Coordinates of C-alpha atoms in Angstrom, one line a residue:
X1 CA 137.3 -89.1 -188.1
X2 CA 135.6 -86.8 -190.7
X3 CA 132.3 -87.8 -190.7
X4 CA 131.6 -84.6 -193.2
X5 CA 134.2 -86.3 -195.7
X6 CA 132.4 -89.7 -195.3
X7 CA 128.9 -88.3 -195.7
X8 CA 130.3 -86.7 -198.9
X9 CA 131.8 -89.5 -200.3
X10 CA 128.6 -92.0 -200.0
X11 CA 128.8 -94.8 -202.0
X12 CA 126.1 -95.2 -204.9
X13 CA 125.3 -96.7 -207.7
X14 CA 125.6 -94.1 -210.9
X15 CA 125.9 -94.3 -214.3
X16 CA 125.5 -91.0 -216.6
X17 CA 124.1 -88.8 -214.3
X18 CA 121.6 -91.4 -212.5
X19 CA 119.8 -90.4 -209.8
X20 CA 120.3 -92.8 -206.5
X21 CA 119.0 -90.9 -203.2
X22 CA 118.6 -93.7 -201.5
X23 CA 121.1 -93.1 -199.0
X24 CA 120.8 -89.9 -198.6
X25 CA 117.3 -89.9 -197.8
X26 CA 117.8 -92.6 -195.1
X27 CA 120.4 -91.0 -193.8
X28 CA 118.5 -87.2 -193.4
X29 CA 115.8 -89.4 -192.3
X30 CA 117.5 -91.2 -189.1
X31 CA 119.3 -87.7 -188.2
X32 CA 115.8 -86.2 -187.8
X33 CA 115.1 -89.4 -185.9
X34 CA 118.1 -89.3 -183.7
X35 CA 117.2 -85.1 -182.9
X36 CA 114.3 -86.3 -181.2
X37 CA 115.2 -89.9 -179.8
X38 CA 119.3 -90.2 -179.7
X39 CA 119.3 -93.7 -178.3
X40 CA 116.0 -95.2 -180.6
X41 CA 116.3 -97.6 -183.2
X42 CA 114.7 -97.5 -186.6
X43 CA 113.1 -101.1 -187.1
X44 CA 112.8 -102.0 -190.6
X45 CA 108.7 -102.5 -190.3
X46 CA 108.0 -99.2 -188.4
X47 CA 109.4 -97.0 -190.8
X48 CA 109.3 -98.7 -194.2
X49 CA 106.3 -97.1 -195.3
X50 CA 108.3 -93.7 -194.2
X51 CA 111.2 -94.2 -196.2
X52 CA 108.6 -95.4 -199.2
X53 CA 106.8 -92.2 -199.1
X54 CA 110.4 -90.4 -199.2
X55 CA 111.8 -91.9 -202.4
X56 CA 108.7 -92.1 -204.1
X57 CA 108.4 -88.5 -203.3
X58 CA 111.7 -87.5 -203.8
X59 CA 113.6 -89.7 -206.0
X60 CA 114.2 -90.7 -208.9
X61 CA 110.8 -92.0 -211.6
X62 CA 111.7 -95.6 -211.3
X63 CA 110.1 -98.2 -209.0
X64 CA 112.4 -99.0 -205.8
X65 CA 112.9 -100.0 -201.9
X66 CA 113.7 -98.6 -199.1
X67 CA 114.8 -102.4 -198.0
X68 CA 118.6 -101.5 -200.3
X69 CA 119.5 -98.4 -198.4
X70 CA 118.4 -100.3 -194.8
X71 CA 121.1 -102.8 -196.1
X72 CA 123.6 -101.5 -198.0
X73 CA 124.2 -97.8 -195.9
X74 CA 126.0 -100.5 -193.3
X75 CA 129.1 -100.7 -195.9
X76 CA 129.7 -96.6 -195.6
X77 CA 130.7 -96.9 -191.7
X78 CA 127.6 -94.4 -190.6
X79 CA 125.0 -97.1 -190.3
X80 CA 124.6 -100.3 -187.9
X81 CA 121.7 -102.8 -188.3
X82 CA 120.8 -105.6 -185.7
X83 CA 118.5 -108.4 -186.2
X84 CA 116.6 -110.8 -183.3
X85 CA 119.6 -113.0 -183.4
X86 CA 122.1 -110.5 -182.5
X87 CA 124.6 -107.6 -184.8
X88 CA 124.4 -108.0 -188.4
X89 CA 122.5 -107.6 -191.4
X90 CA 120.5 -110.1 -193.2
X91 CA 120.3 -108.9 -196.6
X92 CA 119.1 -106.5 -199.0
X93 CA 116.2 -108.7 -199.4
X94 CA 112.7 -107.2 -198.2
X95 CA 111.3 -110.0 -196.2
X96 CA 114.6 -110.6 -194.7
X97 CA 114.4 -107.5 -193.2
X98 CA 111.0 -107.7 -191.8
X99 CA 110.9 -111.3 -190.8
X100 CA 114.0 -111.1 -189.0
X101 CA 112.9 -108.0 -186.9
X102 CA 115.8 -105.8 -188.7
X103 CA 116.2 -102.5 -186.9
X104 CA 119.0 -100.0 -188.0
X105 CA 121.2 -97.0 -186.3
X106 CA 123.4 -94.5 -187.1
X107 CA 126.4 -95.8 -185.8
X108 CA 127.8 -96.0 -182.5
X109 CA 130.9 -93.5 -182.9
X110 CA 129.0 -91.5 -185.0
X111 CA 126.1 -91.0 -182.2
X112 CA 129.1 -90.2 -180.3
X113 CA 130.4 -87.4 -182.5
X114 CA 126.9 -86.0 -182.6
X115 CA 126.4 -85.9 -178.9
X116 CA 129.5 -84.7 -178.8
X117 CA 129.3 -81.7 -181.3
X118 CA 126.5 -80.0 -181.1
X119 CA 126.6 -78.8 -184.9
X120 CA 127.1 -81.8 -186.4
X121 CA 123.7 -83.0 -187.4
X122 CA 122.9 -79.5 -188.8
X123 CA 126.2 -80.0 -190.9
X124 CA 126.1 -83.0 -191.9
X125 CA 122.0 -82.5 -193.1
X126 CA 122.8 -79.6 -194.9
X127 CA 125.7 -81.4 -196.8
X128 CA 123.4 -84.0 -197.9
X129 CA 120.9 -81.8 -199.1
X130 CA 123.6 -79.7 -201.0
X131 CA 125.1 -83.1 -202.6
X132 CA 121.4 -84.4 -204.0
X133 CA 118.9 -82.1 -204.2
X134 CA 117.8 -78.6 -205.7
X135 CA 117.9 -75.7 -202.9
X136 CA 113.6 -75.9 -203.4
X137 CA 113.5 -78.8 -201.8
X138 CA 115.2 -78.3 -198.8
X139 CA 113.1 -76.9 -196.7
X140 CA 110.4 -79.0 -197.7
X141 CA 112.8 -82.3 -197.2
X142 CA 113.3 -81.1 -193.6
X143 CA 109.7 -80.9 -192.5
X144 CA 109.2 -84.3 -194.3
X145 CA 112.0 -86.3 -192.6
X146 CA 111.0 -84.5 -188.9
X147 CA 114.6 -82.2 -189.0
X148 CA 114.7 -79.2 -187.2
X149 CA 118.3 -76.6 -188.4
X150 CA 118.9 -73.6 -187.6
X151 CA 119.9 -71.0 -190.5
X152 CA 123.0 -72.2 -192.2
X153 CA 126.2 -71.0 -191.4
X154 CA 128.4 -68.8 -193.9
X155 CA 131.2 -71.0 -193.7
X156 CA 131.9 -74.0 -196.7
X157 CA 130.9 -77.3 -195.1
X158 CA 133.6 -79.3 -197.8
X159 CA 136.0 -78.7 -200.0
X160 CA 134.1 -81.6 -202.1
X161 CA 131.5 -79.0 -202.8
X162 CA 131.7 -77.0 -206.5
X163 CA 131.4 -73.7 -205.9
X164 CA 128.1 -71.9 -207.9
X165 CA 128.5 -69.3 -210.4
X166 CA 126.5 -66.1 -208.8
X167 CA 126.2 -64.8 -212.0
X168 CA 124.0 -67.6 -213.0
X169 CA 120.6 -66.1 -211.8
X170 CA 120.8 -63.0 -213.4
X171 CA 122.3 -64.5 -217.0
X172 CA 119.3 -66.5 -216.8
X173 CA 116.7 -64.0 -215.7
X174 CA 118.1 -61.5 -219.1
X175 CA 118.1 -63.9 -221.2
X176 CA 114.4 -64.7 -220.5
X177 CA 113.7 -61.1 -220.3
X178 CA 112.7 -61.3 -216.3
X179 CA 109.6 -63.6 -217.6
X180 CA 108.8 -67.0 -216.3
X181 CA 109.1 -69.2 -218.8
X182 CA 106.1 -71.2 -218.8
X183 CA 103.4 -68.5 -217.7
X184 CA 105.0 -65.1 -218.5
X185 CA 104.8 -63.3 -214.7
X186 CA 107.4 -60.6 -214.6
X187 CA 106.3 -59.1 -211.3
X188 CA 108.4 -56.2 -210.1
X189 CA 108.8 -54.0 -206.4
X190 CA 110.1 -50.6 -208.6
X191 CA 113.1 -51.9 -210.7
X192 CA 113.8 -55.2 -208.7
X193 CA 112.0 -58.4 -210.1
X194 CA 110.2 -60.5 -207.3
X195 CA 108.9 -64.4 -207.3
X196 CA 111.6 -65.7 -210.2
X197 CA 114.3 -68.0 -210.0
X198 CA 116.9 -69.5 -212.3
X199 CA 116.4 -72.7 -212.5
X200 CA 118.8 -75.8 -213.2
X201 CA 117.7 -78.1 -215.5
X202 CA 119.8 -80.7 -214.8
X203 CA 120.7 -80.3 -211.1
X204 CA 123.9 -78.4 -210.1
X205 CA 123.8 -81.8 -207.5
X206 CA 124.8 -83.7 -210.6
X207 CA 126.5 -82.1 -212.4
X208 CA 124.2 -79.9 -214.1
X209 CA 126.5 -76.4 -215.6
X210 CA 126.2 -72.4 -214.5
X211 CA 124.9 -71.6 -217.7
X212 CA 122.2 -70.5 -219.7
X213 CA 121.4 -73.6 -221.8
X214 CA 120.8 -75.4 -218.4
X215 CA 118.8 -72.7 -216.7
X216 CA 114.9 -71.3 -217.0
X217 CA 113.7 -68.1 -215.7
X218 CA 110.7 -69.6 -213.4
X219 CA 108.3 -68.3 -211.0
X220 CA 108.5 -69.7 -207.9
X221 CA 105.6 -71.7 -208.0
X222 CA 106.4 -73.2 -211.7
X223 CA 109.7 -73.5 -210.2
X224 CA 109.4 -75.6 -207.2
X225 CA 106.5 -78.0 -209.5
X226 CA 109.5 -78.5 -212.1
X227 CA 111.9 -79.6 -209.5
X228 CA 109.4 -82.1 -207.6
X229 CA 108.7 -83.3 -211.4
X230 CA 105.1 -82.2 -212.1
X231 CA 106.4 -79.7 -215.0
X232 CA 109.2 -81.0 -217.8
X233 CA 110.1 -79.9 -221.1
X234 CA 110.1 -81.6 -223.8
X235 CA 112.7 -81.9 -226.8
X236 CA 109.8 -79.9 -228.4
X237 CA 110.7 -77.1 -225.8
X238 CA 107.1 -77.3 -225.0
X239 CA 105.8 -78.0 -221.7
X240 CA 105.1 -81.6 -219.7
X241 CA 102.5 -81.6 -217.1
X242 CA 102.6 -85.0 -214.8
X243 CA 99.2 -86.9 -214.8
X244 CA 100.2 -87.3 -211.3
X245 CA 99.3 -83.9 -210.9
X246 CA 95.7 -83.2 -209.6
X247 CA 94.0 -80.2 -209.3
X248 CA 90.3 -79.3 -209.5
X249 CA 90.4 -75.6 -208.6
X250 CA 90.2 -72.8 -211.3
X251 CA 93.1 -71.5 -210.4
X252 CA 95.2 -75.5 -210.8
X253 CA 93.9 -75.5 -214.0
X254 CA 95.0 -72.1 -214.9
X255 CA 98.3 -72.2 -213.5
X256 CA 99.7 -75.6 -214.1
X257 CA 97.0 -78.1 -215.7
X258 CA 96.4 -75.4 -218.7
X259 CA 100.3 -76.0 -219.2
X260 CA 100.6 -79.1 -221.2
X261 CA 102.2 -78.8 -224.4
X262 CA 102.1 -74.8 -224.3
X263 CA 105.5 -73.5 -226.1
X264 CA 108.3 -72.0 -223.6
X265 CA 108.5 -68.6 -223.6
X266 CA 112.3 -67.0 -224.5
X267 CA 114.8 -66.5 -224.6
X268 CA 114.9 -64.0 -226.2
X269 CA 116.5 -64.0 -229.7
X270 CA 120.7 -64.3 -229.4
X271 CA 120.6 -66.8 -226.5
X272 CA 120.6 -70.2 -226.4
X273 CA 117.5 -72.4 -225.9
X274 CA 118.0 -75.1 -222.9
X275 CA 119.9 -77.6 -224.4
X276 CA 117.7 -80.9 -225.0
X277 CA 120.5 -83.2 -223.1
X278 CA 119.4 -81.5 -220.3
X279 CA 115.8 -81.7 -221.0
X280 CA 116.3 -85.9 -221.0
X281 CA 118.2 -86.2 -217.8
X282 CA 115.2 -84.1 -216.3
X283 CA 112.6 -85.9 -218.2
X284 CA 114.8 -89.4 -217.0
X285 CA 115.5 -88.5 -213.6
X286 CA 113.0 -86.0 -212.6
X287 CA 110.0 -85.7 -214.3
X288 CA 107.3 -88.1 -212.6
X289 CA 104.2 -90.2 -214.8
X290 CA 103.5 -90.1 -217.9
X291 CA 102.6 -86.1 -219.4
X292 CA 99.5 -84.6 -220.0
X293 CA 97.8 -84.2 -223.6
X294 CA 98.0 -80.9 -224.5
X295 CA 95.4 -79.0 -223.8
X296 CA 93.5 -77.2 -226.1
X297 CA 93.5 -73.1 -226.4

């Protein structure tokens, strides 16, 4: 069995570029479980809270449950859930789940295939971060679901995987003149620029092109804040800071607070501003709260 293939063909709800990590995040999260206790069960009350703190965290704005993933993750053939009356799942429903003692696996031939190969789990984690989230938030979605990978391989995990356009970084980083685009560092070692990024507006994860109407020269801090949605543009190209966002230290204010509705900066005259359709899936899918006024200069 390809369990690779069947991680990459989840089924989830979508529409239009929707966001649904759902069951990805449940998934990373028992394979971080499993690398430290192979034969433990994850019972529904023990880690709800967990897998609350994960998609509120890291998906999309809207209000949800962990108790659909628990439930639905069964139908995909990776996942087992068993109840105090015996195999089975009772439901989607959230009580359900907790009155009934519902505790879910990964399933039984595919603990197998772990045990089995030892690479696996690193694999199959770093396919589902590839699939549904920006490359900023991997290493950060490791230390929060408890997984432990070694560097990744060289090799291509799927052929289901698009391949990236190298030349995206640097189309992005001229057009913006090697400046972040919400706070102007250009920092330099000699001729080499150092702390900026191209990033995706819309993610390459779904969908989101190699090109510069769907890319921002970022710093790396600005960067990683406009993938974990405190930092949005809006169809203004001006810039949304989260409410969620708090910070009482000058430098907060200075560096992300002092933001809101600030103009972006670039690119520079011949190329093309980011495109506002992917502005609205970022400010849809993305973006977290409601933004900032701006603040005064």
């Amino acid at each position: 069995m390809d369990w690779l293939e069947r991680i990459a063909k989840l089924r989830q709800w979508t529409r239009s570029g929707t966001r649904a990590p759902h069951k990805p995040l449940l998934l990373l999260y028992a394979l971080g479980r499993f690398q430290d206790d192979a034969d433990g069960g994850l019972r529904y009350t023990a880690v709800e809270q967990d897998l609350q703190r994960l998609l509120t965290e890291y998906g999309p704005p809207n209000k949800t449950t962990p108790a659909y993933p628990f439930h639905h993750l069964v139908s995909d053939g990776v996942w087992e859930v068993r109840t105090d009356r015996g195999p089975g799942t009772p439901g989607s429903g959230v009580r359900d789940l907790r009155e009934t003692g519902a505790t879910g696996q990964l399933a039984p031939d595919l603990r197998a295939a772990l045990r089995r190969e030892p690479d696996l789990l690193g694999r199959m984690a770093r396919l589902l971060l590839d699939l549904h989230f920006p490359p900023s938030l991997h290493r950060e979605l490791c230390e929060a679901v408890g997984l432990e990978l070694e560097p990744a391989e060289a090799e291509q995990l799927s052929a289901v995987r698009r391949q990236r356009d190298r030349r995206m970084r640097e189309l992005v980083l001229t057009a913006y003149e090697y400046r972040c685009a919400f706070c102007g560092y250009d920092g330099r070692i000699g001729a080499v620029p150092v702390g900026l990024e191209a990033a995706h507006v819309r993610w390459w994860a779904f969908g989101g092109p190699d090109e510069i109407e769907n890319g921002l020269c970022l710093c790396s801090l600005h960067h990683k804040l406009f993938d974990k949605g405190v930092l949005g543009v809006g169809d203004d190209q001006r810039i949304l800071v989260s409410q969620r966002f708090v910070g009482h230290s000058p430098a907060a204010r200075e560096y992300v607070i002092a933001l809101a509705g600030r103009p972006l900066i670039g690119p520079q005259p011949g190329s093309r501003p980011v495109a506002a359709a992917h502005c609205d899936w970022h400010a849809r899918q993305v973006f977290h709260g409601e933004p900032r006024p701006a603040t005064a200069t």
